mmCIF file of C-alpha atoms in Angstrom:
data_model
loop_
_atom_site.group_PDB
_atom_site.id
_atom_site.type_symbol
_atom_site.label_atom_id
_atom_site.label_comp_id
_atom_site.label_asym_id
_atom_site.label_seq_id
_atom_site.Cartn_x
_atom_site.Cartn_y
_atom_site.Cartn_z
ATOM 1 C CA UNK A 1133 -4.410 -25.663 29.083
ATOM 2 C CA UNK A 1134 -7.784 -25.041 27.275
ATOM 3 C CA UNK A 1135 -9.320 -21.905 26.392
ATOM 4 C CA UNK A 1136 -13.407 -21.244 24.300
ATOM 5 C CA UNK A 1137 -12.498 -22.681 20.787
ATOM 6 C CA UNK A 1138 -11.203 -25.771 19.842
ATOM 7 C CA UNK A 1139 -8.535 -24.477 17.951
ATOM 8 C CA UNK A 1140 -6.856 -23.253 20.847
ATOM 9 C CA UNK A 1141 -6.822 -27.119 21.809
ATOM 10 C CA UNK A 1142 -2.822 -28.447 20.989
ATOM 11 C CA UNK A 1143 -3.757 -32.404 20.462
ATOM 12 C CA UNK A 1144 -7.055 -31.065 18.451
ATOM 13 C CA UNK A 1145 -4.389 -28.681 15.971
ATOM 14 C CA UNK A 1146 -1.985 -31.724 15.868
ATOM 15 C CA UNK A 1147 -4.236 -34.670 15.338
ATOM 16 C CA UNK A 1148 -6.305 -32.069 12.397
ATOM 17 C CA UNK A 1149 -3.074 -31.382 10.754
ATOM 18 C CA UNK A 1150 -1.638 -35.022 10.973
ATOM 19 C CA UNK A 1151 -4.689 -36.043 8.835
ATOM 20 C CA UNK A 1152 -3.752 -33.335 6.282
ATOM 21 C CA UNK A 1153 -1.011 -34.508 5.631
ATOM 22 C CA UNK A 1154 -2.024 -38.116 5.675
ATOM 23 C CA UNK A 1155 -4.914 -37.090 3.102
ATOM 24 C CA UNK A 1156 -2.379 -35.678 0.153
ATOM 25 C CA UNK A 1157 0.311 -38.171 1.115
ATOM 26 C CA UNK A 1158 -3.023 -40.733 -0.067
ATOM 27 C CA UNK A 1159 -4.187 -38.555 -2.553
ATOM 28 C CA UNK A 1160 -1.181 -39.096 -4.608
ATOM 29 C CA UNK A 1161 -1.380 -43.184 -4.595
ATOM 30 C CA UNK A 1162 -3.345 -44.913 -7.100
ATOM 31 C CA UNK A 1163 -6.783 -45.809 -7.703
ATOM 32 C CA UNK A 1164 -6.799 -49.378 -5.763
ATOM 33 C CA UNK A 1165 -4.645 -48.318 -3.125
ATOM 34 C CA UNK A 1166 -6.650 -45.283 -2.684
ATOM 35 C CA UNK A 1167 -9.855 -47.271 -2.650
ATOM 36 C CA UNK A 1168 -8.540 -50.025 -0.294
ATOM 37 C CA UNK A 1169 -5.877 -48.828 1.719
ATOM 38 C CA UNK A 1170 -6.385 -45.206 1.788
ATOM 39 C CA UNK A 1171 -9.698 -44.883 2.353
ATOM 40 C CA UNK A 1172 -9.591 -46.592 5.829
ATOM 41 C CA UNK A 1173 -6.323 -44.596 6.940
ATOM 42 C CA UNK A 1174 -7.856 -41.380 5.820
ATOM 43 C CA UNK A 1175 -10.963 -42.028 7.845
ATOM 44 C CA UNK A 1176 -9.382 -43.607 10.672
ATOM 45 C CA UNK A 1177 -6.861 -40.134 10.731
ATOM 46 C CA UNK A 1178 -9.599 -37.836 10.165
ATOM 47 C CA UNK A 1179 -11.653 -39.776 13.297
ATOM 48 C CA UNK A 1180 -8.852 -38.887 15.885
ATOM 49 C CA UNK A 1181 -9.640 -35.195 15.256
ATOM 50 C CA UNK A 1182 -13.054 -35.413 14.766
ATOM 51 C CA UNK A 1183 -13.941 -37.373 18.192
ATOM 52 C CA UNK A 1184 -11.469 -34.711 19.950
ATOM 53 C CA UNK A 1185 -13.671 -32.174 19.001
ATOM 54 C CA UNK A 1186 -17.021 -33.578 19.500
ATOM 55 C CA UNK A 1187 -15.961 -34.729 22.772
ATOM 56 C CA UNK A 1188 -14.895 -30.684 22.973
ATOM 57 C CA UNK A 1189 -18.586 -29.741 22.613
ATOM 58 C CA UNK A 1190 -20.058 -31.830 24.897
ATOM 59 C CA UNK A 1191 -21.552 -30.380 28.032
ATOM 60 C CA UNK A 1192 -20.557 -33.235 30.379
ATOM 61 C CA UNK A 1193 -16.680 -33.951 31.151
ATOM 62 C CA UNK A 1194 -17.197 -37.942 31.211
ATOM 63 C CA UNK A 1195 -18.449 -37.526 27.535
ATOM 64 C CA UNK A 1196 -15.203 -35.288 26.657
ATOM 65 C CA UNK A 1197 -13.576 -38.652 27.890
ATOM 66 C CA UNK A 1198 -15.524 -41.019 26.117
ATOM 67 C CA UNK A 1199 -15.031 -39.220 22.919
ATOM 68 C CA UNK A 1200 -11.390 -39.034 23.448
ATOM 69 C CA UNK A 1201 -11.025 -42.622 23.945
ATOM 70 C CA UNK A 1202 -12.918 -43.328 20.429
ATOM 71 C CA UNK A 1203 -10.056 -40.923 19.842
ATOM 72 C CA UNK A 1204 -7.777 -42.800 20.803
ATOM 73 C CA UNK A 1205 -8.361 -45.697 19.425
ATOM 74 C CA UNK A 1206 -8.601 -44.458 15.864
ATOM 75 C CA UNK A 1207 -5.309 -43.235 16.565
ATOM 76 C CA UNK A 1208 -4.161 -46.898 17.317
ATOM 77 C CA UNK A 1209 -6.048 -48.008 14.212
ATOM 78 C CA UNK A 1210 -4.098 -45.187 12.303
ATOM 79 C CA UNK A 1211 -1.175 -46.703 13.954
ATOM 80 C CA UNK A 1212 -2.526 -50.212 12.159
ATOM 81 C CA UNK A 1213 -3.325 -48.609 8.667
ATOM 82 C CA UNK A 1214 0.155 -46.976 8.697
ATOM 83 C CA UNK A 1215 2.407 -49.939 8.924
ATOM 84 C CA UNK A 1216 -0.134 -51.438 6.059
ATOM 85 C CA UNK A 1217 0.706 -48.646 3.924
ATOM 86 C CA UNK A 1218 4.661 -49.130 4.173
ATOM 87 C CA UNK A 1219 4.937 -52.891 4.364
ATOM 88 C CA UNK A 1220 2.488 -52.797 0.948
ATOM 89 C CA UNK A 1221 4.969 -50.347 -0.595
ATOM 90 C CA UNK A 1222 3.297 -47.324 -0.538
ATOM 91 C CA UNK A 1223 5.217 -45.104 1.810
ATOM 92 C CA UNK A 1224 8.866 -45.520 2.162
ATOM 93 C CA UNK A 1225 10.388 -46.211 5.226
ATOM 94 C CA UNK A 1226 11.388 -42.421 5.561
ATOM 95 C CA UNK A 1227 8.164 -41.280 5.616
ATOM 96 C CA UNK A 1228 6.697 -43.823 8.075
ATOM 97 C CA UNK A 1229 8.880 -43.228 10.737
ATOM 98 C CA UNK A 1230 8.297 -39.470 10.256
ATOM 99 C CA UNK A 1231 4.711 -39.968 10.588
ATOM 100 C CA UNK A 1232 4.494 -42.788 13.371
ATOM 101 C CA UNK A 1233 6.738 -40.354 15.469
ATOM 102 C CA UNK A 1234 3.917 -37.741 14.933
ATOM 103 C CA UNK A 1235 1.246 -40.073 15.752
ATOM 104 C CA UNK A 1236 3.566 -41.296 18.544
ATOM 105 C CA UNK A 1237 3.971 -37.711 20.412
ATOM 106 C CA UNK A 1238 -0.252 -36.856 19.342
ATOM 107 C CA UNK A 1239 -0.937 -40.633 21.847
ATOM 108 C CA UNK A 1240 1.350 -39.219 24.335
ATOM 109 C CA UNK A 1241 -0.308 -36.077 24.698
ATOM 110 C CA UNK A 1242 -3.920 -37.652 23.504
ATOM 111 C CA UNK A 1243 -3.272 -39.503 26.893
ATOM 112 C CA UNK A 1244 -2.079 -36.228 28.866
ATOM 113 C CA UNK A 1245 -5.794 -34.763 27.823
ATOM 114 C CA UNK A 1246 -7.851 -37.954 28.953
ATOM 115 C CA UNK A 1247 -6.244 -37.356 32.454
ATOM 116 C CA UNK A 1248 -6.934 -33.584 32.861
ATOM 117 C CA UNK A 1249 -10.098 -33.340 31.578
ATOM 118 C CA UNK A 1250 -12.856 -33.473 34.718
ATOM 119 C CA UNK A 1251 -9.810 -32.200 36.745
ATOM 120 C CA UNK A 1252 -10.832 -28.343 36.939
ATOM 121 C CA UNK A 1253 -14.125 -29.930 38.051
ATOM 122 C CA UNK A 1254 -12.701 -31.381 40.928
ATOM 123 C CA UNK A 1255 -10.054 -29.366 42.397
ATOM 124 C CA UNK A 1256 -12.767 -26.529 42.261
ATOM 125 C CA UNK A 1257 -13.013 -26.017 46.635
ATOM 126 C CA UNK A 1258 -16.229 -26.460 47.793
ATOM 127 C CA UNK A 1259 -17.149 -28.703 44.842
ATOM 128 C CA UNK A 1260 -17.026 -32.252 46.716
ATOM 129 C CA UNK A 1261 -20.715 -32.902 44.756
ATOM 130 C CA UNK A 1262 -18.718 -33.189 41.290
ATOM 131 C CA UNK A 1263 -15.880 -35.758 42.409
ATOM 132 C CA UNK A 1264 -16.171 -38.787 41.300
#
């Protein structure tokens, strides 16, 4: 499920491209909703990645975790900044649904992650030191 490089990390590719796309979809509004709006949804996207792959770098497994559940909570605040954006007017209702399904299937597997991570630790035999 997880190989040397982040990139080879699914939820890391799909939460980094999610906030792409979220970026030019902003980078096309104008200045107040870009300054207001936008800003917070751009950082709050770009943090879903970002924690992923700091918690990728850490040493210890709980701190993979930890990061992944300040993860997961900018995803939820994503979530937040999203329905803002369409109930304001600046995404149709097209476009919203095509992204909250995104965001909906990164959670879900966001959530597959937090579970497996420590587990190679543990089911290692003779490792009864590292359980938890």
């Amino acid at each position: 499920m997880m190989g040397n490089r982040i990139e080879d990390l699914e939820i890391y590719t799909l939460s980094d491209n999610f906030s792409n796309k979220i970026w030019f979809l902003v980078s096309e509004w104008d200045y107040f909703a870009k300054d207001t709006v936008g800003k917070q949804i751009v950082r709050s996207a770009d943090s879903i990645s970002a924690n992923i792959a700091e918690g990728f770098g850490r040493f210890h497994y709980k701190e993979n975790k930890n990061f992944c559940y300040f993860s997961r909570g900018s995803l939820i605040e994503t979530k937040g900044w999203l329905n803002k954006s369409r109930v304001r007017g600046l995404i149709g209702e097209d476009k919203y649904q095509e992204l909250l399904k995104e965001l909906e299937t990164i959670h879900h597997k966001l959530n597959i992650y937090i579970k497996y991570i420590g587990k190679k630790i543990i089911e290692q035999p003779g490792n009864d030191s590292m359980t938890q």
